[in-house]
Coordinates of C-alpha atoms and ligand atoms in Angstrom, one line a residue:
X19 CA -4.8 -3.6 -19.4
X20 CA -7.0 -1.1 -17.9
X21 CA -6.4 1.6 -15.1
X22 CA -8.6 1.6 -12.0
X23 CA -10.0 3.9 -10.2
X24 CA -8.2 4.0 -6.7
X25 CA -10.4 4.4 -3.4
X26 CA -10.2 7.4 -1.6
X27 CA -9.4 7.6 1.9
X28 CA -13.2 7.1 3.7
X29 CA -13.8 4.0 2.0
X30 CA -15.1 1.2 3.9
X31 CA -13.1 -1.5 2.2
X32 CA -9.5 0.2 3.3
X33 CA -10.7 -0.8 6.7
X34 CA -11.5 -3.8 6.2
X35 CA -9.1 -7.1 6.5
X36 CA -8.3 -8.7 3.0
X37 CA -9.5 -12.3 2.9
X38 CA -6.3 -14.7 1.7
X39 CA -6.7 -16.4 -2.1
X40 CA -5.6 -19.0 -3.9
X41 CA -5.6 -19.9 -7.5
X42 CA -8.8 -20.5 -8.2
X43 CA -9.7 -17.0 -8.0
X44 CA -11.3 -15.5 -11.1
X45 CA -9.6 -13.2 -13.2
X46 CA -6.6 -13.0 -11.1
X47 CA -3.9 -12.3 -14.1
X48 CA -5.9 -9.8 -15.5
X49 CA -6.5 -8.0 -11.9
X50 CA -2.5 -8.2 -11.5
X51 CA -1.9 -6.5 -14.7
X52 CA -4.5 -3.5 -14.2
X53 CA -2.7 -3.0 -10.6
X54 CA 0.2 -2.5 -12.5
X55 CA -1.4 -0.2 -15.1
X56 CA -3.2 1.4 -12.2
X57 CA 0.2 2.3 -10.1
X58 CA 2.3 3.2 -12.8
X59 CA -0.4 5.8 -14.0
X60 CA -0.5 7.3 -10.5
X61 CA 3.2 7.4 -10.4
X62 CA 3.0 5.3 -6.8
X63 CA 5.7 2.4 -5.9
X64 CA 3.3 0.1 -4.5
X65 CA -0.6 -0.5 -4.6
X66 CA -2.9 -2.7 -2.8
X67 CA -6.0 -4.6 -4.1
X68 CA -7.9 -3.4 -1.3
X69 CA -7.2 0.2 -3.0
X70 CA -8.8 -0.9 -6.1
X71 CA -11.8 -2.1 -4.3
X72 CA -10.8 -5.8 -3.8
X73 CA -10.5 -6.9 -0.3
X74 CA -7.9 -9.6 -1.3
X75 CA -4.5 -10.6 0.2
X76 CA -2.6 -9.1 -2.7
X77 CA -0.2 -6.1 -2.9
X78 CA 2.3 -5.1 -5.9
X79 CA 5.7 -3.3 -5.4
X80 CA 8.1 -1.4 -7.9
X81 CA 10.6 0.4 -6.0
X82 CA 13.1 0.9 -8.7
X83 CA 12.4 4.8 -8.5
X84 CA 14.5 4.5 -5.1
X85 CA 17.3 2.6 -6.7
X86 CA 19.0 6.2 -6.9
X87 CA 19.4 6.4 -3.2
X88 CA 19.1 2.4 -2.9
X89 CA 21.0 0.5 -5.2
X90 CA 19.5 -2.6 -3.4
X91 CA 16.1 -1.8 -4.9
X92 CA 17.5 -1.6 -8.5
X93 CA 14.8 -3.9 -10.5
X94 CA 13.0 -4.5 -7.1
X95 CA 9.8 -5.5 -8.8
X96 CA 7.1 -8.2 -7.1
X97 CA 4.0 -9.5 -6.5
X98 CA 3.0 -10.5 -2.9
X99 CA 0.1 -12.7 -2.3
X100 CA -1.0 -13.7 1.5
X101 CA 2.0 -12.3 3.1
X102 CA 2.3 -12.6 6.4
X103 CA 5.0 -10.5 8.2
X104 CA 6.5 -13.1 10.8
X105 CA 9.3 -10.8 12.5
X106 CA 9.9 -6.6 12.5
X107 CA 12.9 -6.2 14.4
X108 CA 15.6 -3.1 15.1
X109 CA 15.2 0.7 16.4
X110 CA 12.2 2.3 14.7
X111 CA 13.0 5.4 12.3
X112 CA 11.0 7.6 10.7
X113 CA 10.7 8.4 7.0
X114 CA 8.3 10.7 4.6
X115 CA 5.3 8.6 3.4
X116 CA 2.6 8.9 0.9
X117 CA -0.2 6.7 -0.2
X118 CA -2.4 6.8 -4.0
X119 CA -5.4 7.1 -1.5
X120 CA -4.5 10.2 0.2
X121 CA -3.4 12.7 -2.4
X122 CA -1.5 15.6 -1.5
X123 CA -0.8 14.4 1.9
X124 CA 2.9 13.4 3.0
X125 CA 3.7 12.7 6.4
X126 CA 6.8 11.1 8.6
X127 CA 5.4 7.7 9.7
X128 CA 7.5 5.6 12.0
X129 CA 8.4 1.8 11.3
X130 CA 10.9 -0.7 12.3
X131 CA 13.4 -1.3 9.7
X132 CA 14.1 -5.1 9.2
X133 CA 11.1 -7.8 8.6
X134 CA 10.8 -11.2 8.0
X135 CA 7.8 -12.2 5.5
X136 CA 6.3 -14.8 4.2
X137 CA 4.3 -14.6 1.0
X138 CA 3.2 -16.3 -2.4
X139 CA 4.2 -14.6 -6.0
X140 CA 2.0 -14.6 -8.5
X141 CA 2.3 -18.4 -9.5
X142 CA 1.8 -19.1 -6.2
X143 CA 5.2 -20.1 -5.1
X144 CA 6.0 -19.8 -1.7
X145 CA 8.6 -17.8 0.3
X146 CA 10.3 -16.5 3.2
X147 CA 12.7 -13.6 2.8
X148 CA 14.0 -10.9 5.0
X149 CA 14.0 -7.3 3.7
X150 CA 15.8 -3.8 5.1
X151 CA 15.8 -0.1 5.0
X152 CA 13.7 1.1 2.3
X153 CA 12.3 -2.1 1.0
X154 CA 10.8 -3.2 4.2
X155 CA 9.5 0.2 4.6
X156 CA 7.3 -0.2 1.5
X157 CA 6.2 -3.9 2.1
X158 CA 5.3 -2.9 5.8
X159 CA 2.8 0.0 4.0
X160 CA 1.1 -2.4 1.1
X161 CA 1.1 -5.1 3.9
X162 CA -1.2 -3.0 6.3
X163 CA -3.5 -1.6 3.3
X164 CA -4.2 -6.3 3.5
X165 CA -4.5 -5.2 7.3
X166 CA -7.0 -2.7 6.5
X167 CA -4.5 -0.6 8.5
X168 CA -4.0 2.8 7.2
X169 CA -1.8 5.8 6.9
X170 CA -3.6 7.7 9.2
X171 CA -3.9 4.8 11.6
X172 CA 0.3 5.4 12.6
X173 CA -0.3 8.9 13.1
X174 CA -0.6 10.7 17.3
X175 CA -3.9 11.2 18.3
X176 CA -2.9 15.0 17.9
X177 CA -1.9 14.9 14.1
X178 CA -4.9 13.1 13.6
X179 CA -7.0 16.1 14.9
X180 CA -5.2 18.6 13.3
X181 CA -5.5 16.7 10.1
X182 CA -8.9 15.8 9.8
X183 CA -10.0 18.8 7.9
X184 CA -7.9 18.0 5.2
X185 CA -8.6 14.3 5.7
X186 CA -12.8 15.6 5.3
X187 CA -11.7 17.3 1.8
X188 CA -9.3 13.8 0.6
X189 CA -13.0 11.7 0.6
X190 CA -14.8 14.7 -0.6
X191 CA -13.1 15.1 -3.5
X192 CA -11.9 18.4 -3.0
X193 CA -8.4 17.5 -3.8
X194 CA -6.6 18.0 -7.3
X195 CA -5.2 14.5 -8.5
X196 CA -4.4 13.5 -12.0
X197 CA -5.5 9.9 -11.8
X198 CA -8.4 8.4 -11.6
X199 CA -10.0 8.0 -8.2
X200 CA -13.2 7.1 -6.3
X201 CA -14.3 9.2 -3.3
X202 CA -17.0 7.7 -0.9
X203 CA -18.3 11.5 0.2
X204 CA -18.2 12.7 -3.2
X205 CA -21.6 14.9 -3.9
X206 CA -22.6 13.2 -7.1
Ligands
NI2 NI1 -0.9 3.3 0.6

């Protein structure tokens, strides 16, 4: 297994919509198991493939650091391929999010808090399931990286502005981060 680098925010290919798969693409196992080297490394609970530069319907979640405050996410562990989010229901609410391609940023992001989702593990079996609370908060996130919906994308016009130095200095580079990353505006 191998650790990859993670795009940066600025990147084209977070911007872009993830084609869907099946199992005839190459290498897939292998790609699965270097997401997971990949996330744990960066200490994240979920990664997209578009984040390791493969604009592919394919997100991973581990969310058993929440279990603490969420016993329902003790050994919540999966592999989504072509999910489709078919229902987001209930009042939105607002919680603290990061992301592995914006470093040092955290910022409260509002989302609905039940969803219905379709999606395909790993050996392609299929399923509908309907997730709460914290675990629909996470899928919603790794879902829209497939969207080639970011972060920065829920924020007001206004935090947007008053972010965008910051946001400048994430694809620059001029960020401390103790994983391996690839920034588009990087001065090589
Ligand atoms: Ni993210």
């Amino acid at each position: 297994m191998s650790v990859l680098p993670i795009l940066a925010y600025g990147d084209p290919l977070l911007k872009t919509k993830a084609k869907p798969i099946d199992k005839s693409y190459p290498g897939l196992a292998t790609l699965i198991d270097d997401m997971w080297e990949t996330m744990y490394r960066a200490q994240g609970v979920g990664l997209a493939a578009p984040q390791v530069g493969k604009s592919i319907r394919l997100f991973i979640i581990d969310a058993s650091p929440f279990a603490d405050d969420e016993p329902t996410l003790v050994g919540f562990k999966k592999v989504f391929i072509n999910a489709e989010i078919l229902e987001q229901t209930g009042k939105p609410w607002f919680f603290n999010e990061g992301c592995l391609s914006f470093p040092e940023l955290r910022e409260d992001i509002q989302r609905k808090p039940n969803i219905r989702i379709k999606y395909q593990d790993e050996l392609f079996n299929d399923f509908e399931e309907e997730y709460s609370g914290l675990a629909a908060r996470i899928i919603l996130h790794e879902y829209d990286h497939t969207e080639g919906i970011l972060m920065t994308d829920h924020f007001p016009q206004l935090k947007r502005t008053l972010l965008k130095r910051k946001l400048t200095s994430i694809s620059k580079g001029m960020i401390s981060v103790n994983y391996p990353m690839r920034f588009p505006a990087k001065k090589r």
